[in-house]
């Protein structure tokens, strides 16, 4: 999608602070971090929201989590702990409509989230 911010990152048109990448996913630091580690893991292929996932995306979604695990290892937060979050649509606070898994860590997380 030519007008999608995260598609531009996936294609290299905009260059974020990349932490990890492979053929299918890209992980980069959030521009407005909410924790010492705040990384967004995206599929290179555009999918707008979690509601748009199909059975055909099942393996790709698994790869988002495998990338999140790598991010945690790279940032040294794997053992201490971290949180993964995917917001879906307005009431959850989704603002960029290209799915992304937030990886948050480096501080204690609160529950329930706000
Ligand atoms: P959402 O609210 O959709 O779950 O998360 C969108 C995230 O994208 C937010 O945490 C926001 O800070 C981040 N974000 C928005 N624009 C940019 C940008 O241009 N670069 C980076 N690295 N992150 C962005
Ligand atoms: Zn996109």
Short mmCIF file of N, CA, C and O and ligand atoms in Angstrom, two decimals:
data_model
loop_
_atom_site.label_atom_id
_atom_site.label_comp_id
_atom_site.label_asym_id
_atom_site.label_seq_id
_atom_site.Cartn_x
_atom_site.Cartn_y
_atom_site.Cartn_z
N UNK A 1 0.86 -1.20 0.00
CA UNK A 1 0.00 0.00 0.00
C UNK A 1 0.90 1.24 0.00
O UNK A 1 1.67 1.46 0.92
N UNK A 2 0.78 2.06 -1.02
CA UNK A 2 1.71 3.17 -1.21
C UNK A 2 1.58 4.24 -0.14
O UNK A 2 2.53 4.98 0.12
N UNK A 3 0.41 4.36 0.48
CA UNK A 3 0.22 5.42 1.47
C UNK A 3 0.36 4.91 2.90
O UNK A 3 0.00 5.61 3.84
N UNK A 4 0.90 3.71 3.07
CA UNK A 4 1.01 3.12 4.41
C UNK A 4 2.43 3.35 4.96
O UNK A 4 3.41 2.94 4.34
N UNK A 5 2.50 3.99 6.13
CA UNK A 5 3.79 4.29 6.75
C UNK A 5 4.64 3.04 6.94
O UNK A 5 5.85 3.03 6.63
N UNK A 6 4.05 1.97 7.45
CA UNK A 6 4.85 0.78 7.75
C UNK A 6 5.22 0.01 6.48
O UNK A 6 6.26 -0.65 6.45
N UNK A 7 4.41 0.12 5.42
CA UNK A 7 4.83 -0.45 4.13
C UNK A 7 6.06 0.27 3.61
O UNK A 7 6.96 -0.35 3.03
N UNK A 8 6.12 1.59 3.85
CA UNK A 8 7.30 2.35 3.41
C UNK A 8 8.54 1.91 4.19
O UNK A 8 9.65 1.90 3.65
N UNK A 9 8.37 1.54 5.44
CA UNK A 9 9.50 1.02 6.22
C UNK A 9 9.89 -0.37 5.71
O UNK A 9 11.08 -0.68 5.58
N UNK A 10 8.89 -1.18 5.41
CA UNK A 10 9.16 -2.53 4.94
C UNK A 10 9.91 -2.51 3.60
O UNK A 10 10.77 -3.36 3.35
N UNK A 11 9.62 -1.52 2.77
CA UNK A 11 10.24 -1.46 1.44
C UNK A 11 11.58 -0.72 1.46
O UNK A 11 12.32 -0.74 0.48
N UNK A 12 11.86 -0.02 2.58
CA UNK A 12 13.12 0.73 2.68
C UNK A 12 12.99 2.18 2.26
O UNK A 12 13.97 2.93 2.31
N UNK A 13 11.78 2.59 1.84
CA UNK A 13 11.58 3.99 1.44
C UNK A 13 11.80 4.92 2.64
O UNK A 13 12.35 6.02 2.49
N UNK A 14 11.37 4.48 3.81
CA UNK A 14 11.68 5.16 5.07
C UNK A 14 12.51 4.17 5.87
O UNK A 14 12.20 2.98 5.90
N UNK A 15 13.58 4.68 6.51
CA UNK A 15 14.48 3.77 7.22
C UNK A 15 14.37 3.95 8.72
O UNK A 15 14.92 4.92 9.28
N UNK A 16 13.66 3.05 9.39
CA UNK A 16 13.56 3.11 10.85
C UNK A 16 14.82 2.54 11.49
O UNK A 16 15.74 2.09 10.79
N UNK A 17 14.86 2.57 12.81
CA UNK A 17 15.97 2.01 13.58
C UNK A 17 15.72 0.50 13.72
O UNK A 17 15.04 0.05 14.64
N UNK A 18 16.26 -0.25 12.78
CA UNK A 18 15.96 -1.68 12.69
C UNK A 18 16.73 -2.48 13.73
O UNK A 18 17.93 -2.29 13.91
N UNK A 19 16.02 -3.38 14.41
CA UNK A 19 16.63 -4.24 15.43
C UNK A 19 16.86 -5.64 14.86
O UNK A 19 17.85 -6.30 15.16
N UNK A 20 15.92 -6.10 14.04
CA UNK A 20 15.97 -7.46 13.50
C UNK A 20 15.15 -7.48 12.22
O UNK A 20 14.13 -6.79 12.12
N UNK A 21 15.57 -8.27 11.26
CA UNK A 21 14.75 -8.43 10.05
C UNK A 21 15.05 -9.75 9.37
O UNK A 21 16.13 -10.33 9.55
N UNK A 22 14.08 -10.21 8.62
CA UNK A 22 14.29 -11.34 7.71
C UNK A 22 13.40 -11.12 6.50
O UNK A 22 12.86 -10.02 6.32
N UNK A 23 13.25 -12.15 5.67
CA UNK A 23 12.51 -11.96 4.41
C UNK A 23 11.06 -11.54 4.64
O UNK A 23 10.47 -10.86 3.81
N UNK A 24 10.50 -11.94 5.76
CA UNK A 24 9.06 -11.74 5.95
C UNK A 24 8.68 -10.70 7.00
O UNK A 24 7.57 -10.18 6.96
N UNK A 25 9.59 -10.44 7.94
CA UNK A 25 9.24 -9.50 9.01
C UNK A 25 10.37 -8.50 9.23
O UNK A 25 11.53 -8.74 8.90
N UNK A 26 9.96 -7.36 9.82
CA UNK A 26 10.91 -6.29 10.15
C UNK A 26 10.59 -5.83 11.57
O UNK A 26 9.41 -5.66 11.92
N UNK A 27 11.62 -5.64 12.39
CA UNK A 27 11.44 -5.16 13.77
C UNK A 27 12.26 -3.89 13.94
O UNK A 27 13.46 -3.86 13.63
N UNK A 28 11.60 -2.82 14.41
CA UNK A 28 12.27 -1.53 14.54
C UNK A 28 11.78 -0.82 15.80
O UNK A 28 10.70 -1.09 16.31
N UNK A 29 12.61 0.13 16.26
CA UNK A 29 12.28 0.82 17.52
C UNK A 29 11.16 1.83 17.32
O UNK A 29 11.14 2.56 16.32
N UNK A 30 10.23 1.84 18.28
CA UNK A 30 9.10 2.77 18.24
C UNK A 30 9.63 4.20 18.40
O UNK A 30 10.51 4.47 19.21
N UNK A 31 9.04 5.13 17.65
CA UNK A 31 9.48 6.52 17.68
C UNK A 31 9.11 7.21 19.00
O UNK A 31 9.71 8.21 19.37
N UNK A 32 8.15 6.65 19.71
CA UNK A 32 7.67 7.22 20.98
C UNK A 32 7.64 6.12 22.03
O UNK A 32 6.58 5.65 22.44
N UNK A 33 8.85 5.71 22.48
CA UNK A 33 8.93 4.50 23.31
C UNK A 33 8.23 4.64 24.66
O UNK A 33 8.37 5.65 25.34
N UNK A 34 7.51 3.59 25.03
CA UNK A 34 6.79 3.55 26.31
C UNK A 34 7.53 2.71 27.35
O UNK A 34 7.02 2.51 28.46
N UNK A 35 8.69 2.23 27.01
CA UNK A 35 9.52 1.42 27.90
C UNK A 35 10.95 1.45 27.34
O UNK A 35 11.13 1.82 26.17
N UNK A 36 11.95 1.08 28.14
CA UNK A 36 13.33 1.10 27.63
C UNK A 36 13.48 0.30 26.33
O UNK A 36 14.23 0.72 25.44
N UNK A 37 12.82 -0.85 26.25
CA UNK A 37 12.69 -1.53 24.96
C UNK A 37 11.27 -1.37 24.49
O UNK A 37 10.31 -1.72 25.21
N UNK A 38 11.09 -0.76 23.35
CA UNK A 38 9.77 -0.68 22.70
C UNK A 38 10.01 -0.83 21.21
O UNK A 38 10.41 0.12 20.53
N UNK A 39 9.78 -2.03 20.74
CA UNK A 39 10.06 -2.39 19.34
C UNK A 39 8.75 -2.83 18.70
O UNK A 39 7.90 -3.46 19.35
N UNK A 40 8.58 -2.49 17.44
CA UNK A 40 7.41 -2.91 16.67
C UNK A 40 7.85 -3.97 15.67
O UNK A 40 8.83 -3.76 14.93
N UNK A 41 7.16 -5.10 15.66
CA UNK A 41 7.45 -6.16 14.70
C UNK A 41 6.32 -6.18 13.68
O UNK A 41 5.14 -6.32 14.06
N UNK A 42 6.66 -6.01 12.42
CA UNK A 42 5.64 -5.96 11.37
C UNK A 42 5.91 -7.03 10.30
O UNK A 42 7.06 -7.39 10.06
N UNK A 43 4.83 -7.51 9.66
CA UNK A 43 5.05 -8.32 8.45
C UNK A 43 5.40 -7.37 7.32
O UNK A 43 4.90 -6.23 7.28
N UNK A 44 6.26 -7.77 6.41
CA UNK A 44 6.57 -6.90 5.26
C UNK A 44 5.32 -6.71 4.39
O UNK A 44 5.15 -5.66 3.77
N UNK A 45 4.48 -7.73 4.34
CA UNK A 45 3.24 -7.67 3.54
C UNK A 45 2.17 -6.91 4.31
O UNK A 45 1.98 -7.13 5.50
N UNK A 46 1.45 -6.06 3.62
CA UNK A 46 0.42 -5.24 4.29
C UNK A 46 -0.78 -6.07 4.72
O UNK A 46 -1.41 -6.75 3.91
N UNK A 47 -1.11 -5.97 6.00
CA UNK A 47 -2.35 -6.49 6.58
C UNK A 47 -2.83 -5.37 7.50
O UNK A 47 -2.06 -4.91 8.35
N UNK A 48 -4.07 -4.91 7.35
CA UNK A 48 -4.49 -3.70 8.06
C UNK A 48 -4.69 -3.91 9.56
O UNK A 48 -4.22 -3.11 10.37
N UNK A 49 -5.44 -4.93 9.90
CA UNK A 49 -5.75 -5.15 11.32
C UNK A 49 -5.76 -6.66 11.61
O UNK A 49 -5.83 -7.48 10.69
N UNK A 50 -5.78 -6.96 12.89
CA UNK A 50 -5.87 -8.36 13.30
C UNK A 50 -7.14 -9.01 12.73
O UNK A 50 -7.15 -10.18 12.38
N UNK A 51 -8.20 -8.22 12.56
CA UNK A 51 -9.46 -8.74 12.00
C UNK A 51 -9.31 -9.23 10.57
O UNK A 51 -10.14 -10.00 10.09
N UNK A 52 -8.28 -8.77 9.88
CA UNK A 52 -8.09 -9.13 8.47
C UNK A 52 -7.25 -10.39 8.28
O UNK A 52 -7.04 -10.83 7.14
N UNK A 53 -6.76 -10.97 9.38
CA UNK A 53 -5.96 -12.19 9.27
C UNK A 53 -6.82 -13.35 8.76
O UNK A 53 -7.99 -13.47 9.11
N UNK A 54 -6.20 -14.21 7.95
CA UNK A 54 -6.87 -15.42 7.48
C UNK A 54 -6.00 -16.63 7.83
O UNK A 54 -4.85 -16.48 8.27
N UNK A 55 -6.55 -17.80 7.59
CA UNK A 55 -5.78 -19.03 7.83
C UNK A 55 -4.45 -19.00 7.09
O UNK A 55 -3.45 -19.52 7.58
N UNK A 56 -4.44 -18.37 5.95
CA UNK A 56 -3.21 -18.32 5.14
C UNK A 56 -2.12 -17.50 5.81
O UNK A 56 -0.95 -17.61 5.45
N UNK A 57 -2.49 -16.70 6.79
CA UNK A 57 -1.51 -15.86 7.49
C UNK A 57 -0.96 -16.51 8.76
O UNK A 57 -0.14 -15.90 9.46
N UNK A 58 -1.44 -17.71 9.08
CA UNK A 58 -1.10 -18.32 10.37
C UNK A 58 0.42 -18.45 10.57
O UNK A 58 0.94 -18.13 11.65
N UNK A 59 1.12 -18.88 9.55
CA UNK A 59 2.58 -19.06 9.68
C UNK A 59 3.26 -17.70 9.85
O UNK A 59 4.20 -17.56 10.65
N UNK A 60 2.77 -16.73 9.12
CA UNK A 60 3.35 -15.38 9.21
C UNK A 60 3.18 -14.80 10.61
O UNK A 60 4.11 -14.19 11.16
N UNK A 61 2.03 -15.00 11.21
CA UNK A 61 1.79 -14.51 12.57
C UNK A 61 2.76 -15.19 13.55
O UNK A 61 3.31 -14.55 14.44
N UNK A 62 2.98 -16.46 13.34
CA UNK A 62 3.96 -17.17 14.17
C UNK A 62 5.34 -16.54 14.04
O UNK A 62 6.08 -16.41 15.02
N UNK A 63 5.65 -16.10 12.84
CA UNK A 63 6.97 -15.49 12.61
C UNK A 63 7.09 -14.13 13.28
O UNK A 63 8.20 -13.71 13.65
N UNK A 64 5.98 -13.43 13.46
CA UNK A 64 6.02 -12.17 14.22
C UNK A 64 6.48 -12.46 15.65
O UNK A 64 7.30 -11.74 16.22
N UNK A 65 5.94 -13.53 16.23
CA UNK A 65 6.32 -13.88 17.61
C UNK A 65 7.75 -14.40 17.68
O UNK A 65 8.46 -14.12 18.65
N UNK A 66 8.18 -15.15 16.69
CA UNK A 66 9.57 -15.61 16.69
C UNK A 66 10.52 -14.42 16.60
O UNK A 66 11.58 -14.40 17.24
N UNK A 67 10.12 -13.41 15.82
CA UNK A 67 10.94 -12.19 15.74
C UNK A 67 10.93 -11.45 17.07
O UNK A 67 11.96 -10.90 17.49
N UNK A 68 9.78 -11.42 17.74
CA UNK A 68 9.70 -10.76 19.06
C UNK A 68 10.67 -11.43 20.03
O UNK A 68 11.35 -10.76 20.82
N UNK A 69 10.74 -12.74 19.97
CA UNK A 69 11.67 -13.49 20.83
C UNK A 69 13.11 -13.08 20.53
O UNK A 69 13.92 -12.90 21.45
N UNK A 70 13.43 -12.92 19.27
CA UNK A 70 14.78 -12.48 18.88
C UNK A 70 15.07 -11.07 19.40
O UNK A 70 16.17 -10.78 19.88
N UNK A 71 14.09 -10.19 19.29
CA UNK A 71 14.25 -8.82 19.78
C UNK A 71 14.57 -8.84 21.28
O UNK A 71 15.47 -8.14 21.75
N UNK A 72 13.83 -9.65 22.02
CA UNK A 72 14.05 -9.74 23.47
C UNK A 72 15.45 -10.25 23.77
O UNK A 72 16.14 -9.74 24.68
N UNK A 73 15.89 -11.22 22.99
CA UNK A 73 17.26 -11.75 23.19
C UNK A 73 18.29 -10.66 22.87
O UNK A 73 19.22 -10.44 23.64
N UNK A 74 18.10 -9.97 21.76
CA UNK A 74 19.05 -8.94 21.33
C UNK A 74 19.14 -7.81 22.37
O UNK A 74 20.23 -7.31 22.67
N UNK A 75 17.99 -7.43 22.94
CA UNK A 75 17.99 -6.32 23.91
C UNK A 75 18.28 -6.80 25.33
O UNK A 75 18.32 -5.98 26.27
N UNK A 76 18.46 -8.11 25.52
CA UNK A 76 18.84 -8.64 26.82
C UNK A 76 17.74 -8.63 27.86
O UNK A 76 18.01 -8.56 29.06
N UNK A 77 16.48 -8.73 27.41
CA UNK A 77 15.34 -8.69 28.33
C UNK A 77 14.58 -10.02 28.38
O UNK A 77 13.55 -10.11 29.06
N UNK A 78 15.09 -11.02 27.70
CA UNK A 78 14.35 -12.28 27.58
C UNK A 78 14.09 -12.92 28.94
O UNK A 78 12.96 -13.37 29.21
N UNK A 79 15.09 -12.96 29.79
CA UNK A 79 14.93 -13.64 31.07
C UNK A 79 14.16 -12.79 32.06
O UNK A 79 13.33 -13.30 32.82
N UNK A 80 14.39 -11.50 32.08
CA UNK A 80 13.68 -10.61 33.01
C UNK A 80 12.20 -10.56 32.68
O UNK A 80 11.34 -10.52 33.58
N UNK A 81 11.88 -10.57 31.40
CA UNK A 81 10.49 -10.58 30.97
C UNK A 81 10.13 -9.38 30.11
O UNK A 81 10.78 -8.33 30.17
N UNK A 82 9.11 -9.57 29.32
CA UNK A 82 8.67 -8.53 28.38
C UNK A 82 7.23 -8.82 27.99
O UNK A 82 6.69 -9.89 28.31
N UNK A 83 6.63 -7.85 27.35
CA UNK A 83 5.22 -7.99 26.96
C UNK A 83 5.09 -7.81 25.46
O UNK A 83 5.75 -6.95 24.87
N UNK A 84 4.22 -8.61 24.84
CA UNK A 84 3.86 -8.42 23.43
C UNK A 84 2.39 -8.02 23.37
O UNK A 84 1.56 -8.59 24.08
N UNK A 85 2.10 -7.03 22.53
CA UNK A 85 0.74 -6.49 22.42
C UNK A 85 0.45 -6.19 20.95
O UNK A 85 1.29 -5.61 20.26
N UNK A 86 -0.75 -6.57 20.50
CA UNK A 86 -1.23 -6.11 19.20
C UNK A 86 -2.58 -5.45 19.41
O UNK A 86 -3.55 -6.10 19.81
N UNK A 87 -2.64 -4.14 19.16
CA UNK A 87 -3.89 -3.41 19.30
C UNK A 87 -4.72 -3.57 18.02
O UNK A 87 -4.17 -3.52 16.93
N UNK A 88 -6.02 -3.74 18.18
CA UNK A 88 -6.91 -3.90 17.02
C UNK A 88 -8.02 -2.86 17.06
O UNK A 88 -8.87 -2.89 17.96
N UNK A 89 -7.94 -1.94 16.12
CA UNK A 89 -8.99 -0.93 15.90
C UNK A 89 -9.04 0.12 17.02
O UNK A 89 -8.24 0.10 17.97
N UNK A 90 -9.99 1.02 16.89
CA UNK A 90 -9.95 2.28 17.64
C UNK A 90 -9.97 2.09 19.15
O UNK A 90 -9.19 2.72 19.88
N UNK A 91 -10.86 1.26 19.65
CA UNK A 91 -11.01 1.19 21.11
C UNK A 91 -9.79 0.58 21.79
O UNK A 91 -9.57 0.82 22.98
N UNK A 92 -9.01 -0.17 21.06
CA UNK A 92 -7.76 -0.70 21.61
C UNK A 92 -6.60 0.27 21.43
O UNK A 92 -5.52 0.03 21.96
N UNK A 93 -6.83 1.33 20.65
CA UNK A 93 -5.78 2.33 20.48
C UNK A 93 -4.93 2.15 19.24
O UNK A 93 -3.85 2.73 19.14
N UNK A 94 -5.40 1.34 18.27
CA UNK A 94 -4.61 1.18 17.05
C UNK A 94 -4.61 2.49 16.26
O UNK A 94 -5.68 3.06 15.99
N UNK A 95 -3.42 2.96 15.91
CA UNK A 95 -3.30 4.22 15.17
C UNK A 95 -2.63 4.03 13.81
O UNK A 95 -2.78 4.87 12.93
N UNK A 96 -1.88 2.96 13.65
CA UNK A 96 -1.26 2.65 12.35
C UNK A 96 -1.89 1.35 11.86
O UNK A 96 -1.81 0.32 12.54
N UNK A 97 -2.51 1.42 10.67
CA UNK A 97 -3.31 0.29 10.20
C UNK A 97 -2.52 -0.61 9.25
O UNK A 97 -2.88 -0.83 8.09
N UNK A 98 -1.42 -1.10 9.79
CA UNK A 98 -0.59 -2.17 9.23
C UNK A 98 -0.19 -2.94 10.48
O UNK A 98 0.49 -2.36 11.36
N UNK A 99 -0.62 -4.18 10.61
CA UNK A 99 -0.47 -4.86 11.91
C UNK A 99 0.97 -4.82 12.41
O UNK A 99 1.93 -4.89 11.63
N UNK A 100 1.08 -4.72 13.71
CA UNK A 100 2.40 -4.65 14.36
C UNK A 100 2.27 -5.20 15.77
O UNK A 100 1.31 -4.92 16.47
N UNK A 101 3.28 -5.97 16.12
CA UNK A 101 3.36 -6.52 17.46
C UNK A 101 4.30 -5.64 18.27
O UNK A 101 5.48 -5.49 17.91
N UNK A 102 3.77 -5.01 19.33
CA UNK A 102 4.63 -4.22 20.22
C UNK A 102 5.41 -5.20 21.10
O UNK A 102 4.83 -6.14 21.66
N UNK A 103 6.71 -4.95 21.26
CA UNK A 103 7.54 -5.69 22.22
C UNK A 103 8.03 -4.67 23.24
O UNK A 103 8.76 -3.73 22.89
N UNK A 104 7.58 -4.82 24.47
CA UNK A 104 7.86 -3.84 25.53
C UNK A 104 8.59 -4.53 26.67
O UNK A 104 8.18 -5.60 27.13
N UNK A 105 9.66 -3.88 27.15
CA UNK A 105 10.38 -4.46 28.27
C UNK A 105 11.44 -3.52 28.79
O UNK A 105 11.55 -2.37 28.34
N UNK A 106 12.18 -4.00 29.77
CA UNK A 106 13.22 -3.19 30.39
C UNK A 106 12.72 -2.46 31.62
O UNK A 106 13.48 -1.71 32.25
N UNK A 107 11.46 -2.66 31.96
CA UNK A 107 10.89 -2.13 33.22
C UNK A 107 9.74 -3.06 33.60
O UNK A 107 9.25 -3.85 32.78
N UNK A 108 9.28 -2.92 34.86
CA UNK A 108 8.14 -3.72 35.30
C UNK A 108 6.89 -3.27 34.56
O UNK A 108 6.64 -2.07 34.41
N UNK A 109 6.10 -4.22 34.10
CA UNK A 109 4.84 -3.93 33.41
C UNK A 109 3.69 -4.04 34.39
O UNK A 109 3.71 -4.87 35.31
N UNK A 110 2.68 -3.24 34.19
CA UNK A 110 1.50 -3.27 35.06
C UNK A 110 0.38 -4.08 34.43
O UNK A 110 0.29 -4.18 33.20
N UNK A 111 -0.45 -4.63 35.28
CA UNK A 111 -1.61 -5.37 34.81
C UNK A 111 -2.79 -5.10 35.71
O UNK A 111 -2.60 -5.09 36.92
N UNK A 112 -4.00 -4.84 35.23
CA UNK A 112 -4.33 -4.81 33.81
C UNK A 112 -3.80 -3.56 33.12
O UNK A 112 -3.60 -2.53 33.78
N UNK A 113 -3.58 -3.64 31.80
CA UNK A 113 -3.11 -2.47 31.07
C UNK A 113 -4.21 -1.42 30.99
O UNK A 113 -5.38 -1.76 31.11
N UNK A 114 -3.88 -0.19 30.77
CA UNK A 114 -4.85 0.89 30.73
C UNK A 114 -5.69 0.87 29.46
O UNK A 114 -5.38 0.19 28.52
P1 LIG B 1 -0.63 1.46 17.66
O1 LIG B 1 -1.13 2.63 18.45
O2 LIG B 1 -1.21 1.46 16.25
O3 LIG B 1 -0.80 0.13 18.33
O4 LIG B 1 0.92 1.65 17.54
C1 LIG B 1 1.51 2.48 16.58
C2 LIG B 1 2.90 2.76 17.07
O5 LIG B 1 3.65 3.29 15.98
C3 LIG B 1 2.95 3.81 18.19
O6 LIG B 1 3.55 3.25 19.34
C4 LIG B 1 3.77 4.95 17.57
O7 LIG B 1 4.63 5.57 18.50
C5 LIG B 1 4.53 4.24 16.47
N1 LIG B 1 4.89 5.09 15.36
C6 LIG B 1 4.08 5.99 14.72
N2 LIG B 1 4.74 6.61 13.73
C7 LIG B 1 6.01 6.10 13.75
C8 LIG B 1 7.17 6.36 12.97
O8 LIG B 1 7.19 7.17 12.04
N3 LIG B 1 8.29 5.65 13.28
C9 LIG B 1 8.31 4.73 14.29
N4 LIG B 1 9.47 4.09 14.51
N5 LIG B 1 7.23 4.46 15.04
C10 LIG B 1 6.09 5.14 14.78
ZN1 LIG B 2 1.20 -1.34 5.14
#
